Amino acid sequence: MKEIANEEKLFGYMGKILRVDLSEQRVWREELDREVLRAYVGGVALGAKYLLEEIPPGVDWSFPENRLIFMAGPLSGTRVSGSGTFCVLSKGAMTNLAASTQANGFFGAFLRFCGYDGLVIQGRAARPTYLLIHEDGVDFRDATALRGYGTMKTQAVIKEELGLGRKGSVYAIGPAGENLVRYAGLVGDGGHVAAHNGVGAVMGSKNLKALVALHGGFRPHIYDPHLLEKKAKELLKDAKEFAGGRFYTLGTNIIFVAALQGGWLPIRNLTTNVLEGYEKLLPEYTRTRFEIKPRPCWACSLAHVKHVRVTEGPYAGLEGEEPEYECVAAWGPLTGNFDPGAVVMLSNVTDDLGLDVNESGWTMAWVLECFEKGLLTKKDTDGLAMAWGDVEVISKMLNKIAHREGFGNLLAEGVKRASESIGGQASRMAVYTHKGNTPRGHDHRGRWSELLDYCVSDTGTLMATFGPVRPETLGDPPVKDQFSTEEVPQASARVSGWHQFEDCLGVCRFCIKHPPLTVDCVQAVTGWEIDLEEALTVGRRAINQLRIFDYRHGLKIEDERPSHRYGSTPVDGPVCGKGIMPVFDELIHKFYKHMGWDPQTGLPLPETLRDLDLDHLIAYLDG
């Protein structure tokens, strides 16, 4: 094990960013300034700084000048459980605005073990290429033979070619990324996915097939290793006890029943909030009937990621990564399927093609409803009879999307653009925000804080929330009414910054459910005297940087709204009659005000930027 040599120890960091220009096959390193690290920490906040400074207005998501940024954080590769996480930023394909998304696994840790806190890629390779990252820099490898391969085969071929075993982390795009499907993602270390806002399409536009990070010998200096060990154990214990220990034993799909009972389970393209016959989709069923084996990420003792082998039904014998809740939601109730083996099958197909499961699910649900109501016919869908729960026909259409074949070429643009192209009644049935992104696997009509968050977010996915707003985790009073026009915007603004701070650290959110203990770990690693309020400030720096980036790149205030169906009033179920649109303008304007933004424009006020030590961004406001 080697430590990065510094004249004065830089605790918690490698102190270097690796830069790659694909067009010129040029590689160089940049030193990271201590003050910059303290102000932005890592991950999304540091990546947002590069995004704002290096991508001028007028650069489209598919241009070579766009950046593809991979950032680790101060906890990456440490004793903190799940610290293989990394953050990907770019100008995204779904919104043509900022993208920020995360994936777990090993890549974040291994990038640090090669001696780097981040990787910034620009340009476009002359031929299909993959990058091999090691302690001495980067090798450019020819990936022509890998073109057309799915993400799983790509990982396997590269690992065999390099003889890596578990000594390397591979992330790749599939056919969807190669064909610039707007909701393509990166898949690696098995079935770990970074997909929001089409970062895989950006990677495909750069002719970049894969990234490989070797398990190098470098390690960061730790300020107080004994304190870190103590706090990391406490943090892990807290994570294992979260939700009464059910998350630890049953995984993310424990929320299925709570979502149904709370009115936020997405069912048949949001046409109903009532569901029966779903019991086989629950983890209590699948984890006792299917063969399950742990497949943990770097240093993770929570080990919620599992390998699954289907043991019954038409897909018996099929193996893959156990579907997370969002996969179950997309390929279960959203599309009318009740076979858990089919959920595994469709999740495997989605990952191997390199598609975002959320956008894929909403797109398929829209197609299924349109077909049911006669707004689309077999003539439109290349002869495929689209029917609720017909998983084989869904699989065929997903392949068409990934290869942009026939009707799949239109669907590859995402549900917003596809529905607008069809027009008429079909356009009113699609679920999206007017910026172009779709929700995660929830019916946010039953959780207004998340619907608001999706509309105002500057990342292409959730920004402030991660489930319901829980200000009590930060020491504030809990929200009593999730449909209050006073509580929802105020609490959402109050917690804004915390989850962005988590995304600065390089660790899985499921492993850091306790904010004070999380901050303690950052203190132990870096030696900083940091508290919750400073952590929130760092997260809000990320939010406000991305906000200004999006406005410079064409964000229109009128687009921060849900589509007709997304903002519709539930007609049955637990939240029947709870319609957000009559009060939406009130909610969003109050949120802007609580965030320190102009209620009329949504732009950060100069005093807000000064309070965040972002004075240098005030000049952008006039532009």
Coordinates of C-alpha atoms in Angstrom, one line a residue:
M1 CA 0.0 0.0 0.0
K2 CA 1.3 3.4 -1.0
E3 CA 0.3 6.9 0.2
I4 CA 0.3 9.9 -2.0
A5 CA 3.4 12.0 -1.3
N6 CA 2.6 15.6 -0.3
E7 CA 4.9 18.2 1.1
E8 CA 2.2 18.7 3.7
K9 CA -0.2 15.9 4.2
L10 CA -3.5 16.4 2.4
F11 CA -5.8 14.3 4.5
G12 CA -8.6 12.4 2.8
Y13 CA -7.6 13.2 -0.8
M14 CA -5.2 12.0 -3.5
G15 CA -4.9 15.7 -4.6
K16 CA -5.1 15.1 -8.3
I17 CA -7.6 15.2 -11.2
L18 CA -6.9 13.1 -14.3
R19 CA -7.7 14.8 -17.5
V20 CA -8.3 13.0 -20.9
D21 CA -8.8 14.5 -24.3
L22 CA -10.1 11.7 -26.5
S23 CA -9.7 13.7 -29.8
E24 CA -6.0 14.2 -29.3
Q25 CA -5.4 11.1 -27.1
R26 CA -3.8 13.4 -24.6
V27 CA -3.6 12.8 -20.8
W28 CA -2.6 15.2 -18.1
R29 CA -3.0 15.7 -14.4
E30 CA -4.2 18.7 -12.4
E31 CA -3.4 19.5 -8.8
L32 CA -6.4 20.1 -6.5
D33 CA -6.2 23.2 -4.3
R34 CA -6.8 22.7 -0.6
E35 CA -9.3 25.6 -0.4
V36 CA -11.2 24.3 -3.4
L37 CA -11.5 20.9 -1.7
R38 CA -12.8 22.4 1.5
A39 CA -15.3 24.5 -0.3
Y40 CA -16.6 21.7 -2.7
V41 CA -15.5 18.5 -0.9
G42 CA -15.8 16.2 -4.0
G43 CA -18.4 14.4 -6.0
V44 CA -21.3 16.5 -7.3
A45 CA -20.1 19.9 -5.9
L46 CA -16.6 19.6 -7.3
G47 CA -17.9 18.2 -10.5
A48 CA -20.5 21.1 -10.8
K49 CA -17.6 23.5 -10.6
Y50 CA -15.9 21.9 -13.6
L51 CA -19.2 21.7 -15.5
L52 CA -20.0 25.4 -15.0
E53 CA -16.4 26.6 -15.7
E54 CA -15.7 24.5 -18.8
I55 CA -18.9 24.1 -20.8
P56 CA -20.1 27.4 -22.3
P57 CA -23.7 28.0 -23.5
G58 CA -24.2 26.7 -27.0
V59 CA -22.4 23.4 -26.4
D60 CA -24.9 20.6 -27.0
W61 CA -24.9 17.4 -25.0
S62 CA -23.5 15.4 -28.0
F63 CA -20.7 17.9 -28.9
P64 CA -17.1 16.8 -28.3
E65 CA -16.7 20.0 -26.2
N66 CA -19.1 18.6 -23.6
R67 CA -17.4 17.1 -20.5
L68 CA -18.0 13.7 -19.0
I69 CA -16.9 14.0 -15.4
F70 CA -16.3 11.2 -12.8
M71 CA -15.8 12.3 -9.2
A72 CA -15.0 10.3 -6.1
G73 CA -15.0 11.9 -2.6
P74 CA -13.1 12.0 0.6
L75 CA -14.7 8.7 1.9
S76 CA -14.1 6.8 -1.3
G77 CA -12.0 3.7 -0.7
T78 CA -12.0 4.1 3.1
R79 CA -13.3 1.8 5.9
V80 CA -16.8 3.4 5.6
S81 CA -19.2 0.7 4.2
G82 CA -20.1 1.1 0.6
S83 CA -17.4 3.6 -0.3
G84 CA -16.9 2.5 -3.9
T85 CA -19.5 5.0 -5.1
F86 CA -18.8 7.7 -7.7
C87 CA -20.7 10.6 -9.2
V88 CA -21.0 11.2 -13.0
L89 CA -21.8 14.7 -14.3
S90 CA -22.2 16.1 -17.8
K91 CA -24.6 18.1 -19.9
G92 CA -27.3 15.4 -20.2
A93 CA -29.2 14.1 -23.2
M94 CA -32.7 14.0 -21.7
T95 CA -32.8 17.7 -20.8
N96 CA -29.8 19.1 -22.6
L97 CA -29.1 20.6 -19.2
A98 CA -27.0 19.5 -16.2
A99 CA -26.8 15.8 -15.4
S100 CA -25.7 14.3 -12.0
T101 CA -26.1 10.6 -11.2
Q102 CA -24.3 8.1 -9.0
A103 CA -23.4 4.4 -9.1
N104 CA -22.0 2.1 -6.5
G105 CA -19.7 -0.9 -6.9
F106 CA -15.9 -0.5 -6.9
F107 CA -15.0 2.2 -9.5
G108 CA -14.9 5.2 -7.0
A109 CA -12.5 3.3 -4.7
F110 CA -10.3 2.0 -7.5
L111 CA -10.0 5.4 -9.1
R112 CA -8.6 6.7 -5.8
F113 CA -6.3 3.7 -5.6
C114 CA -4.8 4.7 -8.9
G115 CA -4.1 8.1 -7.4
Y116 CA -6.9 10.3 -8.6
D117 CA -9.9 12.0 -7.0
G118 CA -11.6 12.5 -10.3
L119 CA -11.6 12.0 -14.1
V120 CA -12.6 14.7 -16.6
I121 CA -13.1 13.5 -20.2
Q122 CA -13.5 15.7 -23.3
G123 CA -13.3 15.3 -27.1
R124 CA -14.4 12.4 -29.2
A125 CA -12.3 9.4 -30.1
A126 CA -11.7 8.6 -33.8
R127 CA -12.7 5.0 -33.3
P128 CA -14.5 3.0 -30.6
T129 CA -12.2 3.2 -27.5
Y130 CA -12.0 2.1 -23.9
L131 CA -9.8 3.7 -21.3
L132 CA -7.5 1.7 -18.9
I133 CA -6.8 3.8 -15.8
H134 CA -3.8 3.0 -13.7
E135 CA -1.2 4.6 -11.4
D136 CA 0.8 6.1 -14.3
G137 CA -2.2 7.5 -16.1
V138 CA -4.4 6.1 -19.0
D139 CA -4.0 3.7 -21.8
F140 CA -6.2 4.1 -24.9
R141 CA -7.4 0.7 -26.0
D142 CA -9.2 -0.1 -29.3
A143 CA -12.8 -1.2 -28.6
T144 CA -13.9 -1.7 -32.2
A145 CA -14.4 -5.5 -31.5
L146 CA -16.7 -4.6 -28.6
R147 CA -19.1 -2.6 -30.6
G148 CA -22.6 -4.0 -30.4
Y149 CA -21.9 -5.9 -27.2
G150 CA -24.2 -5.6 -24.2
T151 CA -22.8 -4.2 -21.0
M152 CA -22.4 -7.6 -19.4
K153 CA -20.4 -9.2 -22.2
T154 CA -18.3 -6.0 -22.5
Q155 CA -17.3 -6.3 -18.9
A156 CA -16.6 -10.0 -19.2
V157 CA -14.5 -9.6 -22.4
I158 CA -12.4 -6.8 -21.0
K159 CA -11.8 -8.5 -17.7
E160 CA -10.7 -11.7 -19.5
E161 CA -8.5 -9.7 -21.9
L162 CA -6.7 -7.9 -19.1
G163 CA -6.8 -10.9 -16.6
L164 CA -8.4 -8.6 -14.0
G165 CA -10.5 -10.9 -11.9
R166 CA -11.6 -8.7 -8.9
K167 CA -8.6 -6.4 -9.4
G168 CA -10.3 -4.0 -11.8
S169 CA -13.6 -2.2 -12.1
V170 CA -15.3 -1.9 -15.6
Y171 CA -18.1 0.4 -16.5
A172 CA -19.5 0.2 -20.1
I173 CA -22.3 1.4 -22.4
G174 CA -24.4 -1.1 -24.3
P175 CA -26.1 -0.7 -27.7
A176 CA -28.3 2.0 -26.3
G177 CA -25.3 4.3 -25.5
E178 CA -23.7 3.5 -28.9
N179 CA -26.9 4.5 -30.7
L180 CA -27.3 7.6 -28.6
V181 CA -30.6 6.6 -27.0
R182 CA -31.3 9.6 -24.9
Y183 CA -31.8 7.6 -21.7
A184 CA -28.7 5.4 -22.0
G185 CA -26.6 4.8 -19.0
L186 CA -23.3 3.2 -17.8
V187 CA -23.4 -0.2 -16.3
G188 CA -20.5 -1.8 -14.4
D189 CA -19.3 -4.1 -11.6
G190 CA -22.1 -6.4 -12.6
G191 CA -25.4 -4.5 -12.7
H192 CA -24.6 -1.2 -11.0
V193 CA -26.0 1.6 -13.1
A194 CA -25.4 5.4 -13.5
A195 CA -28.1 6.4 -15.9
H196 CA -30.1 9.5 -15.1
N197 CA -30.3 12.2 -17.8
G198 CA -28.6 10.1 -20.4
V199 CA -25.0 10.1 -19.4
G200 CA -24.5 6.8 -21.4
A201 CA -25.6 8.7 -24.5
V202 CA -22.9 11.3 -23.8
M203 CA -20.4 8.5 -23.4
G204 CA -21.5 7.1 -26.7
S205 CA -21.3 10.4 -28.4
K206 CA -17.6 10.4 -27.4
N207 CA -17.0 7.0 -29.1
L208 CA -16.1 5.7 -25.6
K209 CA -17.2 2.1 -25.0
A210 CA -15.9 1.5 -21.5
L211 CA -13.8 2.7 -18.5
V212 CA -11.5 0.4 -16.6
A213 CA -9.9 1.4 -13.2
L214 CA -7.3 -1.0 -11.9
H215 CA -6.9 -1.8 -8.2
G216 CA -3.9 0.4 -7.7
G217 CA -1.6 0.6 -4.7
F218 CA -2.3 4.2 -3.6
R219 CA -4.3 5.1 -0.5
P220 CA -5.3 8.5 0.9
H221 CA -3.9 9.8 4.2
I222 CA -6.5 9.4 7.0
Y223 CA -6.4 12.1 9.7
D224 CA -7.6 9.9 12.6
P225 CA -7.8 6.2 11.6
H226 CA -9.0 5.0 15.0
L227 CA -11.8 7.6 15.1
L228 CA -12.8 6.6 11.6
E229 CA -13.0 2.9 12.5
K230 CA -15.2 3.7 15.5
K231 CA -17.5 6.0 13.6
A232 CA -17.7 3.8 10.5
K233 CA -18.9 0.9 12.8
E234 CA -21.5 3.1 14.4
L235 CA -22.7 4.2 10.9
L236 CA -22.9 0.6 9.7
K237 CA -24.9 -0.4 12.8
D238 CA -27.3 2.4 12.2
A239 CA -27.7 1.5 8.6
K240 CA -28.4 -2.1 9.5
E241 CA -31.1 -1.0 11.9
F242 CA -32.8 1.3 9.5
A243 CA -36.5 0.5 8.9
G244 CA -36.4 -1.9 11.8
G245 CA -33.7 -3.9 10.1
R246 CA -35.9 -4.9 7.2
F247 CA -33.8 -3.1 4.6
Y248 CA -30.8 -5.1 5.8
T249 CA -32.6 -8.4 5.5
L250 CA -34.9 -7.8 2.6
G251 CA -33.4 -5.0 0.4
T252 CA -34.9 -1.9 -1.2
N253 CA -38.1 -3.6 -2.3
I254 CA -39.3 -3.5 1.3
I255 CA -41.0 -0.2 0.4
F256 CA -43.4 -1.8 -2.1
V257 CA -46.3 -2.3 0.3
A258 CA -45.7 1.1 2.0
A259 CA -45.8 2.7 -1.5
L260 CA -49.1 1.0 -2.3
Q261 CA -50.6 2.0 1.1
G262 CA -49.3 5.5 0.8
G263 CA -50.6 6.0 -2.8
W264 CA -47.2 6.4 -4.4
L265 CA -46.7 3.0 -6.1
P266 CA -46.8 3.6 -9.9
I267 CA -49.5 1.4 -11.4
R268 CA -50.4 1.1 -15.0
N269 CA -49.1 4.5 -16.1
L270 CA -50.8 6.3 -13.2
T271 CA -54.3 5.3 -14.3
T272 CA -55.1 3.8 -10.9
N273 CA -53.7 3.5 -7.3
V274 CA -55.4 0.2 -6.6
L275 CA -53.5 -3.1 -7.0
E276 CA -54.3 -6.7 -6.2
G277 CA -52.5 -10.0 -6.7
Y278 CA -49.0 -8.5 -6.2
E279 CA -47.8 -10.7 -3.4
K280 CA -45.2 -12.6 -5.5
L281 CA -43.4 -9.3 -6.2
L282 CA -42.6 -8.8 -2.6
P283 CA -39.1 -9.6 -1.1
E284 CA -40.7 -11.8 1.5
Y285 CA -41.6 -14.1 -1.4
T286 CA -38.7 -13.8 -3.7
R287 CA -36.0 -13.9 -1.0
T288 CA -37.4 -17.2 0.3
R289 CA -38.2 -18.8 -3.0
F290 CA -35.4 -17.7 -5.3
E291 CA -31.7 -18.5 -4.7
I292 CA -30.0 -15.4 -3.3
K293 CA -26.3 -14.8 -2.8
P294 CA -24.6 -11.6 -1.5
R295 CA -22.8 -9.5 -4.1
P296 CA -21.4 -6.6 -2.0
C297 CA -19.9 -3.4 -3.2
W298 CA -16.5 -2.1 -2.0
A299 CA -16.0 -2.5 1.7
C300 CA -19.8 -3.0 2.2
S301 CA -21.0 -5.0 5.1
L302 CA -24.6 -3.9 4.5
A303 CA -24.6 -6.0 1.3
H304 CA -28.0 -5.2 0.1
V305 CA -27.0 -6.0 -3.5
K306 CA -27.6 -9.7 -4.2
H307 CA -27.2 -12.2 -7.0
V308 CA -30.4 -14.0 -7.8
R309 CA -31.3 -17.3 -9.6
V310 CA -35.0 -17.7 -10.5
T311 CA -36.3 -21.1 -9.4
E312 CA -39.9 -21.2 -10.6
G313 CA -42.0 -20.1 -13.5
P314 CA -41.2 -19.6 -17.2
Y315 CA -37.8 -18.0 -16.4
A316 CA -36.6 -20.6 -14.0
G317 CA -32.8 -20.9 -14.2
L318 CA -32.3 -17.3 -15.2
E319 CA -29.5 -15.6 -13.2
G320 CA -28.6 -12.0 -12.7
E321 CA -28.5 -9.1 -10.2
E322 CA -31.5 -9.0 -7.9
P323 CA -33.9 -6.2 -9.1
E324 CA -34.0 -3.2 -6.8
Y325 CA -37.3 -1.6 -5.9
E326 CA -37.3 0.7 -9.0
C327 CA -36.8 -2.2 -11.3
V328 CA -39.7 -4.1 -9.6
A329 CA -41.9 -1.0 -9.9
A330 CA -41.1 -0.5 -13.6
W331 CA -41.4 -4.1 -14.7
G332 CA -44.1 -5.0 -12.2
P333 CA -47.1 -2.7 -11.4
L334 CA -46.2 0.1 -13.8
T335 CA -46.4 -2.3 -16.8
G336 CA -49.0 -4.8 -15.5
N337 CA -46.7 -7.7 -14.7
F338 CA -47.0 -10.0 -11.6
D339 CA -44.3 -12.6 -12.4
P340 CA -41.1 -11.9 -10.3
G341 CA -39.1 -14.1 -12.6
A342 CA -40.1 -11.8 -15.5
V343 CA -39.0 -8.8 -13.4
V344 CA -35.5 -10.4 -13.2
M345 CA -35.6 -11.0 -17.0
L346 CA -36.6 -7.5 -17.9
S347 CA -34.1 -6.0 -15.4
N348 CA -31.3 -8.0 -17.0
V349 CA -32.4 -6.9 -20.5
T350 CA -32.5 -3.3 -19.5
D351 CA -29.1 -3.4 -17.8
D352 CA -27.4 -5.3 -20.6
L353 CA -28.8 -2.9 -23.3
G354 CA -27.6 0.0 -21.1
L355 CA -30.9 1.7 -20.6
D356 CA -32.2 3.7 -17.7
V357 CA -34.9 1.5 -16.1
N358 CA -37.0 4.5 -15.0
E359 CA -37.4 6.1 -18.4
S360 CA -37.8 2.7 -20.0
G361 CA -40.6 1.8 -17.6
W362 CA -42.5 5.1 -18.1
T363 CA -42.0 4.8 -21.9
M364 CA -43.3 1.2 -22.0
A365 CA -46.3 2.1 -19.7
W366 CA -47.3 4.9 -22.1
V367 CA -47.0 2.7 -25.1
L368 CA -49.1 0.0 -23.4
E369 CA -51.9 2.4 -22.5
C370 CA -51.9 4.0 -25.9
F371 CA -52.2 0.6 -27.5
E372 CA -54.9 -0.5 -25.2
K373 CA -56.9 2.7 -26.1
G374 CA -56.3 2.4 -29.8
L375 CA -54.1 5.4 -30.1
L376 CA -51.3 3.2 -31.3
T377 CA -51.8 0.0 -33.5
K378 CA -49.6 -2.8 -34.7
K379 CA -48.9 -0.7 -37.8
D380 CA -47.3 1.8 -35.5
T381 CA -45.4 -0.7 -33.3
D382 CA -43.8 -2.7 -36.1
G383 CA -46.3 -5.5 -35.8
L384 CA -46.0 -6.0 -32.0
A385 CA -49.2 -6.3 -30.1
M386 CA -48.4 -4.3 -27.0
A387 CA -50.4 -5.6 -24.0
W388 CA -50.2 -5.1 -20.2
G389 CA -48.0 -7.7 -18.6
D390 CA -46.7 -9.2 -21.9
V391 CA -43.1 -9.2 -20.9
E392 CA -41.8 -10.8 -24.0
V393 CA -43.2 -8.1 -26.2
I394 CA -41.8 -5.5 -23.9
S395 CA -38.4 -7.1 -24.1
K396 CA -38.6 -7.0 -27.9
M397 CA -39.5 -3.3 -27.9
L398 CA -36.6 -2.5 -25.5
N399 CA -34.2 -4.1 -28.0
K400 CA -35.8 -2.0 -30.8
I401 CA -35.2 1.1 -28.7
A402 CA -31.6 0.3 -27.9
H403 CA -30.8 -0.3 -31.6
R404 CA -33.1 2.5 -32.8
E405 CA -35.0 0.1 -35.1
G406 CA -38.4 1.1 -36.4
F407 CA -40.8 2.4 -33.8
G408 CA -37.9 2.0 -31.3
N409 CA -36.2 5.0 -33.0
L410 CA -39.0 7.3 -31.8
L411 CA -39.1 5.8 -28.3
A412 CA -35.3 6.2 -28.0
E413 CA -36.0 10.0 -27.8
G414 CA -37.8 9.4 -24.4
V415 CA -41.5 9.5 -23.5
K416 CA -41.8 13.3 -23.7
R417 CA -40.6 13.7 -27.2
A418 CA -42.3 10.5 -28.4
S419 CA -45.6 11.5 -27.0
E420 CA -45.4 15.0 -28.4
S421 CA -44.6 13.5 -31.8
I422 CA -47.7 11.3 -31.7
G423 CA -49.8 14.2 -30.4
G424 CA -53.5 14.3 -29.6
Q425 CA -54.8 12.4 -26.6
A426 CA -51.6 10.3 -26.5
S427 CA -49.6 13.4 -25.5
R428 CA -51.7 13.9 -22.4
M429 CA -51.0 10.4 -21.1
A430 CA -47.2 10.5 -20.9
V431 CA -45.5 11.0 -17.5
Y432 CA -42.6 13.5 -17.5
T433 CA -41.5 17.0 -16.6
H434 CA -41.5 19.7 -19.3
K435 CA -37.7 19.8 -19.0
G436 CA -37.6 16.3 -20.5
N437 CA -36.9 13.9 -17.6
T438 CA -39.2 11.3 -16.0
P439 CA -39.7 10.4 -12.3
R440 CA -38.0 7.6 -10.5
G441 CA -40.2 4.6 -9.7
H442 CA -42.8 6.4 -7.7
D443 CA -46.2 7.9 -8.3
H444 CA -45.3 11.4 -7.0
R445 CA -48.9 12.5 -6.9
G446 CA -48.9 10.7 -3.6
R447 CA -45.8 12.5 -2.4
W448 CA -45.8 16.2 -3.3
S449 CA -42.3 16.9 -2.0
E450 CA -40.8 14.6 -4.7
L451 CA -43.0 15.9 -7.5
L452 CA -41.9 19.4 -6.6
D453 CA -38.3 18.3 -6.4
Y454 CA -38.4 16.6 -9.8
C455 CA -39.8 19.7 -11.5
V456 CA -37.2 22.1 -10.0
S457 CA -34.2 19.8 -9.9
D458 CA -31.2 20.8 -11.9
T459 CA -29.7 17.4 -12.1
G460 CA -32.2 15.4 -14.3
T461 CA -33.2 13.4 -11.2
L462 CA -34.1 14.0 -7.6
M463 CA -32.1 16.9 -6.1
A464 CA -33.3 17.5 -2.5
T465 CA -35.4 14.4 -1.6
F466 CA -34.7 10.7 -1.2
G467 CA -38.2 9.5 -0.4
P468 CA -40.3 11.7 1.8
V469 CA -38.9 14.9 3.2
R470 CA -37.4 14.1 6.7
P471 CA -36.1 17.3 8.3
E472 CA -36.1 15.6 11.6
T473 CA -32.9 13.8 10.6
L474 CA -31.3 17.2 10.6
G475 CA -32.7 18.2 13.9
D476 CA -35.8 20.1 12.6
P477 CA -39.5 19.3 13.3
P478 CA -41.0 16.6 11.1
V479 CA -43.5 17.3 8.3
K480 CA -47.0 16.6 9.6
D481 CA -48.9 17.0 6.3
Q482 CA -47.3 15.8 3.0
F483 CA -49.9 17.8 1.1
S484 CA -49.4 21.2 2.9
T485 CA -48.7 24.2 0.8
E486 CA -46.7 25.6 3.7
E487 CA -44.8 22.6 5.1
V488 CA -43.8 20.9 1.8
P489 CA -41.9 23.8 0.2
Q490 CA -40.4 25.0 3.5
A491 CA -39.2 21.5 4.6
S492 CA -38.0 20.7 1.0
A493 CA -35.9 23.9 1.0
R494 CA -34.6 23.2 4.5
V495 CA -33.3 19.7 3.6
S496 CA -31.9 20.9 0.3
G497 CA -28.2 20.4 0.3
W498 CA -28.0 17.3 2.5
H499 CA -28.4 14.6 -0.2
Q500 CA -26.1 16.7 -2.5
F501 CA -23.5 16.6 0.3
E502 CA -23.9 12.8 0.5
D503 CA -23.2 12.8 -3.2
C504 CA -19.9 14.7 -2.6
L505 CA -18.5 11.9 -0.4
G506 CA -18.1 8.8 -2.6
V507 CA -20.3 6.5 -0.5
C508 CA -23.6 4.7 -0.9
R509 CA -26.6 6.6 0.5
F510 CA -28.0 3.5 2.0
C511 CA -24.9 3.2 4.2
I512 CA -25.1 6.7 5.6
K513 CA -28.6 7.1 6.9
H514 CA -27.4 9.1 10.0
P515 CA -26.3 12.7 9.1
P516 CA -24.3 13.4 12.4
L517 CA -22.4 10.2 12.1
T518 CA -21.7 10.8 8.5
V519 CA -20.2 14.2 9.3
D520 CA -18.1 12.6 12.0
C521 CA -16.6 10.2 9.4
V522 CA -15.7 13.2 7.2
Q523 CA -14.0 14.9 10.2
A524 CA -12.1 11.7 11.0
V525 CA -10.9 11.4 7.4
T526 CA -10.0 15.0 6.6
G527 CA -9.3 16.6 10.1
W528 CA -11.8 19.4 9.3
E529 CA -14.0 20.8 12.0
I530 CA -17.2 20.5 9.9
D531 CA -20.8 20.4 11.2
L532 CA -24.2 19.7 9.7
E533 CA -24.7 23.4 8.7
E534 CA -21.4 23.5 6.8
A535 CA -22.3 20.2 5.1
L536 CA -25.6 21.7 4.0
T537 CA -23.8 24.7 2.7
V538 CA -21.5 22.5 0.6
G539 CA -24.6 20.8 -0.9
R540 CA -26.3 24.1 -1.6
R541 CA -23.2 25.3 -3.4
A542 CA -23.7 22.3 -5.7
I543 CA -27.4 23.1 -6.2
N544 CA -26.8 26.8 -7.0
Q545 CA -23.9 26.1 -9.3
L546 CA -26.1 23.7 -11.3
R547 CA -29.0 26.1 -11.2
I548 CA -26.9 28.8 -12.8
F549 CA -25.4 26.3 -15.3
D550 CA -29.0 25.3 -16.4
Y551 CA -30.1 28.9 -16.8
R552 CA -27.1 29.7 -18.9
H553 CA -27.9 26.7 -21.1
G554 CA -31.5 27.6 -21.8
L555 CA -33.7 26.5 -18.8
K556 CA -37.1 28.1 -19.1
I557 CA -39.0 28.7 -16.0
E558 CA -42.3 27.5 -17.6
D559 CA -40.7 24.1 -18.1
E560 CA -40.5 23.5 -14.3
R561 CA -43.9 21.8 -14.4
P562 CA -45.2 18.2 -14.6
S563 CA -46.9 16.9 -17.7
H564 CA -50.7 16.5 -17.8
R565 CA -50.7 12.9 -16.5
Y566 CA -47.8 13.4 -14.0
G567 CA -49.7 16.3 -12.4
S568 CA -53.2 14.7 -12.6
T569 CA -55.4 14.1 -9.6
P570 CA -55.6 10.4 -8.4
V571 CA -59.0 8.9 -9.1
D572 CA -58.9 6.2 -6.5
G573 CA -56.8 4.7 -3.8
P574 CA -55.3 6.2 -0.6
V575 CA -54.8 9.8 -2.0
C576 CA -57.9 9.9 -4.2
G577 CA -58.8 13.6 -5.0
K578 CA -55.4 15.0 -3.8
G579 CA -54.6 17.2 -6.8
I580 CA -51.4 19.2 -6.9
M581 CA -52.0 21.5 -9.9
P582 CA -54.5 23.9 -8.3
V583 CA -51.7 24.8 -5.8
F584 CA -48.6 24.1 -7.9
D585 CA -47.7 27.7 -8.6
E586 CA -48.0 28.5 -4.9
L587 CA -45.8 25.6 -4.0
I588 CA -43.0 26.3 -6.4
H589 CA -42.9 30.1 -5.7
K590 CA -42.7 29.4 -2.0
F591 CA -39.9 26.9 -2.6
Y592 CA -38.0 29.4 -4.7
K593 CA -38.4 32.0 -1.9
H594 CA -37.2 29.5 0.8
M595 CA -34.2 28.6 -1.4
G596 CA -33.1 32.3 -1.7
W597 CA -34.2 32.4 -5.3
D598 CA -36.2 35.1 -7.1
P599 CA -39.8 33.8 -6.9
Q600 CA -40.5 35.1 -10.5
T601 CA -37.4 33.8 -12.3
G602 CA -36.1 31.0 -10.1
L603 CA -32.6 32.5 -10.2
P604 CA -30.5 32.6 -7.1
L605 CA -30.4 36.0 -5.5
P606 CA -27.1 37.8 -5.2
E607 CA -27.3 37.7 -1.4
T608 CA -27.8 33.9 -1.6
L609 CA -24.6 33.4 -3.7
R610 CA -22.7 35.7 -1.3
D611 CA -23.9 33.6 1.7
L612 CA -22.6 30.5 -0.1
D613 CA -19.2 32.1 -0.9
L614 CA -20.2 32.0 -4.6
D615 CA -19.8 35.7 -5.2
H616 CA -17.9 35.0 -8.5
L617 CA -21.2 33.7 -9.9
I618 CA -23.2 36.9 -9.4
A619 CA -21.9 38.2 -12.8
Y620 CA -23.8 35.3 -14.5
L621 CA -27.2 36.5 -13.3
D622 CA -27.5 39.3 -15.8
G623 CA -26.7 37.0 -18.6

